PDB file of C-alpha atoms and ligand atoms in Angstrom:
ATOM      1  CA  MET A 182      53.891 154.805 100.601  1.00  0.00           C
ATOM      2  CA  GLN A 183      50.338 153.503 100.397  1.00  0.00           C
ATOM      3  CA  LYS A 184      49.538 151.895 103.715  1.00  0.00           C
ATOM      4  CA  ALA A 185      46.618 150.093 105.284  1.00  0.00           C
ATOM      5  CA  LEU A 186      45.537 149.244 108.798  1.00  0.00           C
ATOM      6  CA  ILE A 187      43.119 146.377 109.094  1.00  0.00           C
ATOM      7  CA  PHE A 188      41.061 146.014 112.264  1.00  0.00           C
ATOM      8  CA  SER A 189      39.107 142.839 112.777  1.00  0.00           C
ATOM      9  CA  ALA A 190      37.444 141.515 115.886  1.00  0.00           C
ATOM     10  CA  PRO A 191      34.529 139.457 117.028  1.00  0.00           C
ATOM     11  CA  SER A 192      31.420 141.632 117.337  1.00  0.00           C
ATOM     12  CA  GLY A 193      31.375 143.183 120.827  1.00  0.00           C
ATOM     13  CA  SER A 194      35.154 143.468 121.230  1.00  0.00           C
ATOM     14  CA  GLY A 195      35.097 147.256 121.181  1.00  0.00           C
ATOM     15  CA  LYS A 196      36.474 147.537 117.661  1.00  0.00           C
ATOM     16  CA  THR A 197      34.361 150.521 116.624  1.00  0.00           C
ATOM     17  CA  THR A 198      35.456 152.447 119.734  1.00  0.00           C
ATOM     18  CA  VAL A 199      39.125 151.808 118.991  1.00  0.00           C
ATOM     19  CA  VAL A 200      38.762 152.631 115.295  1.00  0.00           C
ATOM     20  CA  ASN A 201      36.866 155.869 116.004  1.00  0.00           C
ATOM     21  CA  HIS A 202      39.432 156.903 118.607  1.00  0.00           C
ATOM     22  CA  LEU A 203      42.281 156.447 116.141  1.00  0.00           C
ATOM     23  CA  LEU A 204      40.453 158.388 113.432  1.00  0.00           C
ATOM     24  CA  LYS A 205      39.828 161.247 115.848  1.00  0.00           C
ATOM     25  CA  THR A 206      43.404 161.282 117.136  1.00  0.00           C
ATOM     26  CA  MET A 207      45.098 161.159 113.727  1.00  0.00           C
ATOM     27  CA  PRO A 208      42.660 162.771 111.273  1.00  0.00           C
ATOM     28  CA  GLU A 209      45.407 164.038 108.984  1.00  0.00           C
ATOM     29  CA  THR A 210      46.998 160.627 108.586  1.00  0.00           C
ATOM     30  CA  LEU A 211      44.220 158.052 108.767  1.00  0.00           C
ATOM     31  CA  ALA A 212      41.017 157.698 106.772  1.00  0.00           C
ATOM     32  CA  PHE A 213      38.181 155.241 107.256  1.00  0.00           C
ATOM     33  CA  SER A 214      37.317 152.916 104.408  1.00  0.00           C
ATOM     34  CA  ILE A 215      33.542 153.157 104.066  1.00  0.00           C
ATOM     35  CA  SER A 216      32.208 149.751 103.125  1.00  0.00           C
ATOM     36  CA  VAL A 217      29.117 148.837 101.213  1.00  0.00           C
ATOM     37  CA  THR A 218      26.454 146.877 103.093  1.00  0.00           C
ATOM     38  CA  THR A 219      23.004 145.539 102.343  1.00  0.00           C
ATOM     39  CA  ARG A 220      21.888 145.695 105.973  1.00  0.00           C
ATOM     40  CA  LYS A 221      19.526 148.477 106.985  1.00  0.00           C
ATOM     41  CA  PRO A 222      21.023 151.598 108.611  1.00  0.00           C
ATOM     42  CA  ARG A 223      20.806 151.808 112.409  1.00  0.00           C
ATOM     43  CA  PRO A 224      19.046 154.941 113.758  1.00  0.00           C
ATOM     44  CA  ASN A 225      22.225 157.050 114.089  1.00  0.00           C
ATOM     45  CA  GLU A 226      23.917 155.879 110.897  1.00  0.00           C
ATOM     46  CA  GLU A 227      24.194 157.856 107.678  1.00  0.00           C
ATOM     47  CA  HIS A 228      24.729 156.793 104.097  1.00  0.00           C
ATOM     48  CA  GLY A 229      28.299 157.692 103.113  1.00  0.00           C
ATOM     49  CA  ARG A 230      29.523 157.999 106.709  1.00  0.00           C
ATOM     50  CA  GLU A 231      29.403 154.567 108.407  1.00  0.00           C
ATOM     51  CA  TYR A 232      28.525 152.668 105.235  1.00  0.00           C
ATOM     52  CA  TYR A 233      27.220 153.010 101.728  1.00  0.00           C
ATOM     53  CA  PHE A 234      23.827 151.362 102.224  1.00  0.00           C
ATOM     54  CA  LEU A 235      22.794 149.568  99.030  1.00  0.00           C
ATOM     55  CA  SER A 236      20.027 147.155  98.093  1.00  0.00           C
ATOM     56  CA  GLU A 237      20.968 143.546  97.403  1.00  0.00           C
ATOM     57  CA  GLU A 238      20.335 144.188  93.718  1.00  0.00           C
ATOM     58  CA  GLU A 239      22.731 147.155  93.681  1.00  0.00           C
ATOM     59  CA  PHE A 240      25.319 145.115  95.575  1.00  0.00           C
ATOM     60  CA  LYS A 241      25.098 142.295  93.049  1.00  0.00           C
ATOM     61  CA  SER A 242      25.506 144.638  90.146  1.00  0.00           C
ATOM     62  CA  LYS A 243      28.702 146.048  91.764  1.00  0.00           C
ATOM     63  CA  LEU A 244      29.862 142.471  92.187  1.00  0.00           C
ATOM     64  CA  ALA A 245      29.245 141.786  88.502  1.00  0.00           C
ATOM     65  CA  GLU A 246      31.358 144.850  87.647  1.00  0.00           C
ATOM     66  CA  ASP A 247      34.212 143.427  89.773  1.00  0.00           C
ATOM     67  CA  ALA A 248      34.077 146.583  91.883  1.00  0.00           C
ATOM     68  CA  PHE A 249      35.149 145.018  95.206  1.00  0.00           C
ATOM     69  CA  VAL A 250      38.592 144.428  96.706  1.00  0.00           C
ATOM     70  CA  GLU A 251      36.880 141.904  98.971  1.00  0.00           C
ATOM     71  CA  HIS A 252      33.338 141.058  99.976  1.00  0.00           C
ATOM     72  CA  GLU A 253      31.621 138.623 102.332  1.00  0.00           C
ATOM     73  CA  MET A 254      28.172 137.528 103.323  1.00  0.00           C
ATOM     74  CA  VAL A 255      28.998 138.402 106.923  1.00  0.00           C
ATOM     75  CA  TYR A 256      25.594 137.390 108.297  1.00  0.00           C
ATOM     76  CA  GLN A 257      22.837 135.306 106.766  1.00  0.00           C
ATOM     77  CA  GLY A 258      21.615 137.222 103.730  1.00  0.00           C
ATOM     78  CA  LEU A 259      23.618 140.375 104.574  1.00  0.00           C
ATOM     79  CA  TYR A 260      26.474 141.378 102.300  1.00  0.00           C
ATOM     80  CA  TYR A 261      29.404 143.644 103.083  1.00  0.00           C
ATOM     81  CA  GLY A 262      32.220 144.694 100.784  1.00  0.00           C
ATOM     82  CA  THR A 263      35.124 147.062 100.260  1.00  0.00           C
ATOM     83  CA  LEU A 264      35.058 149.005  96.996  1.00  0.00           C
ATOM     84  CA  LYS A 265      38.251 149.354  94.975  1.00  0.00           C
ATOM     85  CA  THR A 266      37.307 152.997  94.295  1.00  0.00           C
ATOM     86  CA  GLU A 267      37.114 153.668  98.043  1.00  0.00           C
ATOM     87  CA  VAL A 268      40.658 152.472  98.692  1.00  0.00           C
ATOM     88  CA  GLU A 269      41.981 154.340  95.651  1.00  0.00           C
ATOM     89  CA  ARG A 270      40.192 157.540  96.720  1.00  0.00           C
ATOM     90  CA  LEU A 271      41.809 157.516 100.173  1.00  0.00           C
ATOM     91  CA  TRP A 272      45.272 156.584  98.927  1.00  0.00           C
ATOM     92  CA  ALA A 273      45.014 159.416  96.390  1.00  0.00           C
ATOM     93  CA  GLU A 274      44.489 161.741  99.383  1.00  0.00           C
ATOM     94  CA  GLY A 275      47.782 160.459 100.773  1.00  0.00           C
ATOM     95  CA  LYS A 276      46.075 158.773 103.738  1.00  0.00           C
ATOM     96  CA  CYS A 277      46.681 155.459 105.425  1.00  0.00           C
ATOM     97  CA  VAL A 278      43.433 153.529 104.920  1.00  0.00           C
ATOM     98  CA  LEU A 279      41.802 152.074 108.006  1.00  0.00           C
ATOM     99  CA  PHE A 280      39.552 149.056 107.556  1.00  0.00           C
ATOM    100  CA  ASP A 281      36.918 147.763 109.967  1.00  0.00           C
ATOM    101  CA  VAL A 282      36.042 144.405 108.455  1.00  0.00           C
ATOM    102  CA  ASP A 283      35.150 140.908 109.597  1.00  0.00           C
ATOM    103  CA  VAL A 284      37.878 138.360 110.252  1.00  0.00           C
ATOM    104  CA  LYS A 285      37.789 136.658 106.857  1.00  0.00           C
ATOM    105  CA  GLY A 286      37.672 139.988 105.019  1.00  0.00           C
ATOM    106  CA  GLY A 287      40.622 141.206 107.087  1.00  0.00           C
ATOM    107  CA  LEU A 288      42.769 138.217 106.183  1.00  0.00           C
ATOM    108  CA  ASN A 289      41.767 138.578 102.558  1.00  0.00           C
ATOM    109  CA  LEU A 290      42.877 142.247 102.539  1.00  0.00           C
ATOM    110  CA  LYS A 291      46.157 141.359 104.269  1.00  0.00           C
ATOM    111  CA  LYS A 292      46.856 138.740 101.612  1.00  0.00           C
ATOM    112  CA  GLN A 293      46.344 141.312  98.879  1.00  0.00           C
ATOM    113  CA  PHE A 294      48.230 144.213 100.478  1.00  0.00           C
ATOM    114  CA  GLY A 295      51.126 142.254 102.040  1.00  0.00           C
ATOM    115  CA  THR A 296      53.681 144.422 103.856  1.00  0.00           C
ATOM    116  CA  LYS A 297      51.731 147.590 103.007  1.00  0.00           C
ATOM    117  CA  ALA A 298      49.227 146.440 105.620  1.00  0.00           C
ATOM    118  CA  LYS A 299      49.185 145.731 109.336  1.00  0.00           C
ATOM    119  CA  ALA A 300      46.402 143.348 110.353  1.00  0.00           C
ATOM    120  CA  ILE A 301      45.261 143.841 113.938  1.00  0.00           C
ATOM    121  CA  PHE A 302      43.003 141.453 115.813  1.00  0.00           C
ATOM    122  CA  LEU A 303      41.160 143.008 118.719  1.00  0.00           C
ATOM    123  CA  LYS A 304      40.161 140.483 121.317  1.00  0.00           C
ATOM    124  CA  PRO A 305      37.820 140.642 124.309  1.00  0.00           C
ATOM    125  CA  PRO A 306      39.371 139.582 127.655  1.00  0.00           C
ATOM    126  CA  SER A 307      37.094 136.512 127.765  1.00  0.00           C
ATOM    127  CA  ILE A 308      34.209 134.905 125.941  1.00  0.00           C
ATOM    128  CA  GLU A 309      31.945 135.610 128.952  1.00  0.00           C
ATOM    129  CA  ILE A 310      32.676 139.331 128.771  1.00  0.00           C
ATOM    130  CA  LEU A 311      32.089 139.275 125.024  1.00  0.00           C
ATOM    131  CA  MET A 312      28.694 137.611 125.429  1.00  0.00           C
ATOM    132  CA  ASP A 313      27.751 140.051 128.149  1.00  0.00           C
ATOM    133  CA  ARG A 314      28.650 143.031 125.914  1.00  0.00           C
ATOM    134  CA  LEU A 315      26.719 141.599 122.979  1.00  0.00           C
ATOM    135  CA  THR A 316      23.640 140.912 125.079  1.00  0.00           C
ATOM    136  CA  LYS A 317      23.622 144.459 126.442  1.00  0.00           C
ATOM    137  CA  ARG A 318      23.792 145.950 122.971  1.00  0.00           C
ATOM    138  CA  SER A 319      20.158 146.827 122.414  1.00  0.00           C
ATOM    139  CA  THR A 320      20.211 147.343 118.645  1.00  0.00           C
ATOM    140  CA  GLU A 321      19.912 143.669 117.731  1.00  0.00           C
ATOM    141  CA  VAL A 322      16.776 141.564 117.615  1.00  0.00           C
ATOM    142  CA  GLU A 323      16.946 138.146 119.281  1.00  0.00           C
ATOM    143  CA  HIS A 324      17.809 135.931 116.293  1.00  0.00           C
ATOM    144  CA  MET A 325      20.493 138.381 115.144  1.00  0.00           C
ATOM    145  CA  LEU A 326      22.002 138.375 118.615  1.00  0.00           C
ATOM    146  CA  LYS A 327      22.289 134.571 118.559  1.00  0.00           C
ATOM    147  CA  GLU A 328      23.927 134.697 115.147  1.00  0.00           C
ATOM    148  CA  ARG A 329      26.369 137.387 116.281  1.00  0.00           C
ATOM    149  CA  ILE A 330      27.375 135.333 119.335  1.00  0.00           C
ATOM    150  CA  ALA A 331      27.927 132.215 117.208  1.00  0.00           C
ATOM    151  CA  LYS A 332      29.991 134.169 114.699  1.00  0.00           C
ATOM    152  CA  ALA A 333      32.033 135.853 117.440  1.00  0.00           C
ATOM    153  CA  LYS A 334      32.974 132.444 118.840  1.00  0.00           C
ATOM    154  CA  GLU A 335      34.075 131.217 115.433  1.00  0.00           C
ATOM    155  CA  GLU A 336      36.056 134.393 114.740  1.00  0.00           C
ATOM    156  CA  LEU A 337      38.095 134.024 117.924  1.00  0.00           C
ATOM    157  CA  SER A 338      39.853 131.046 116.343  1.00  0.00           C
ATOM    158  CA  PHE A 339      41.497 133.228 113.662  1.00  0.00           C
ATOM    159  CA  GLU A 340      43.658 135.401 115.886  1.00  0.00           C
ATOM    160  CA  ASP A 341      46.893 133.490 115.130  1.00  0.00           C
ATOM    161  CA  GLN A 342      46.751 134.567 111.505  1.00  0.00           C
ATOM    162  CA  TYR A 343      46.915 138.280 112.361  1.00  0.00           C
ATOM    163  CA  ASP A 344      50.083 140.417 112.649  1.00  0.00           C
ATOM    164  CA  VAL A 345      49.117 141.719 116.090  1.00  0.00           C
ATOM    165  CA  VAL A 346      46.605 140.722 118.780  1.00  0.00           C
ATOM    166  CA  LEU A 347      45.369 143.496 121.081  1.00  0.00           C
ATOM    167  CA  VAL A 348      43.368 142.422 124.132  1.00  0.00           C
ATOM    168  CA  ASN A 349      40.698 144.976 124.978  1.00  0.00           C
ATOM    169  CA  ASP A 350      40.498 144.728 128.767  1.00  0.00           C
ATOM    170  CA  VAL A 351      40.870 148.243 130.193  1.00  0.00           C
ATOM    171  CA  LEU A 352      39.711 150.562 127.403  1.00  0.00           C
ATOM    172  CA  GLY A 353      42.095 153.437 128.208  1.00  0.00           C
ATOM    173  CA  GLU A 354      45.072 151.079 127.976  1.00  0.00           C
ATOM    174  CA  THR A 355      43.808 149.541 124.748  1.00  0.00           C
ATOM    175  CA  LEU A 356      43.482 152.958 123.123  1.00  0.00           C
ATOM    176  CA  LYS A 357      47.033 153.898 124.166  1.00  0.00           C
ATOM    177  CA  ASN A 358      48.417 150.600 122.882  1.00  0.00           C
ATOM    178  CA  ALA A 359      46.533 150.954 119.610  1.00  0.00           C
ATOM    179  CA  GLU A 360      47.886 154.486 119.111  1.00  0.00           C
ATOM    180  CA  ALA A 361      51.468 153.372 119.783  1.00  0.00           C
ATOM    181  CA  LEU A 362      51.110 150.476 117.410  1.00  0.00           C
ATOM    182  CA  VAL A 363      49.735 152.644 114.618  1.00  0.00           C
ATOM    183  CA  LYS A 364      52.411 155.343 115.049  1.00  0.00           C
ATOM    184  CA  ASN A 365      55.106 152.707 114.944  1.00  0.00           C
ATOM    185  CA  PHE A 366      53.683 151.224 111.728  1.00  0.00           C
ATOM    186  CA  LEU A 367      53.379 154.664 110.101  1.00  0.00           C
ATOM    187  CA  ASP A 368      56.996 155.490 110.957  1.00  0.00           C
ATOM    188  CA  GLN A 369      58.328 152.352 109.285  1.00  0.00           C
TER     189      GLN A 369
HETATM  190  P1  LIG B 670      27.906 145.778 111.556  1.00  0.00           P
HETATM  191  O1  LIG B 670      26.686 145.236 110.896  1.00  0.00           O
HETATM  192  O2  LIG B 670      27.897 145.552 113.043  1.00  0.00           O
HETATM  193  O3  LIG B 670      28.212 147.214 111.181  1.00  0.00           O
HETATM  194  O4  LIG B 670      29.154 144.959 110.992  1.00  0.00           O
HETATM  195  C1  LIG B 670      29.171 143.581 111.039  1.00  0.00           C
HETATM  196  C2  LIG B 670      30.542 143.060 110.676  1.00  0.00           C
HETATM  197  O5  LIG B 670      30.812 143.299 109.298  1.00  0.00           O
HETATM  198  C3  LIG B 670      31.686 143.712 111.461  1.00  0.00           C
HETATM  199  O6  LIG B 670      32.562 142.685 111.894  1.00  0.00           O
HETATM  200  C4  LIG B 670      32.342 144.586 110.436  1.00  0.00           C
HETATM  201  O7  LIG B 670      33.712 144.747 110.720  1.00  0.00           O
HETATM  202  C5  LIG B 670      32.140 143.756 109.169  1.00  0.00           C
HETATM  203  N1  LIG B 670      32.322 144.535 107.936  1.00  0.00           N
HETATM  204  C6  LIG B 670      32.043 145.837 107.725  1.00  0.00           C
HETATM  205  N2  LIG B 670      32.381 146.185 106.479  1.00  0.00           N
HETATM  206  C7  LIG B 670      32.915 145.101 105.893  1.00  0.00           C
HETATM  207  C8  LIG B 670      33.483 144.844 104.600  1.00  0.00           C
HETATM  208  O8  LIG B 670      33.568 145.692 103.725  1.00  0.00           O
HETATM  209  N3  LIG B 670      33.930 143.590 104.375  1.00  0.00           N
HETATM  210  C9  LIG B 670      33.863 142.598 105.299  1.00  0.00           C
HETATM  211  N4  LIG B 670      34.361 141.409 104.971  1.00  0.00           N
HETATM  212  N5  LIG B 670      33.348 142.802 106.511  1.00  0.00           N
HETATM  213  C10 LIG B 670      32.861 144.033 106.810  1.00  0.00           C
END
């Protein structure tokens, strides 16, 4: 059966760490859905690995072709979206597709995929810890950091709409819990 795992979390909740751990642990079963974004690549990112990095013009032409399963302007002037062809490609490989998307995008995907999908909300232990993690992340310039903190606060209010909430307190425990949860979903 075609299955999907949707991971959403406020920025700084450790979502990328959890997602990468799962992909490394279950490479035969899970595959990462590479999104399109109009933001610039970070120094260690590669086109076609973390994201497909497109210009705003290219993004808009994909939009006009109705190429996205979902898309959002996640930050001011920065677009992100999941391509239909990406999901189809990974399902054709017989994989369970793993999404790392923002909270609204995650709920949108869940609505479309229904019981095929498990929507997981990863939550920091507290807002103070979240802000501390975000501030220590050196890749963001000041105004982006402020925007990320504001968005993270707003996103925390959506947890009730997710199938599962995982609190990321002690990382080792979170990874074990995430693995158990995924295995259980795949066995269903
Ligand atoms: P970042 O710029 O830090 O890589 O990602 C910013 C946010 O955009 C994260 O919350 C990430 O999960 C989300 N995101 C990444 N790809 C997509 C996508 O295709 N759709 C939506 N709605 N959000 C995305």
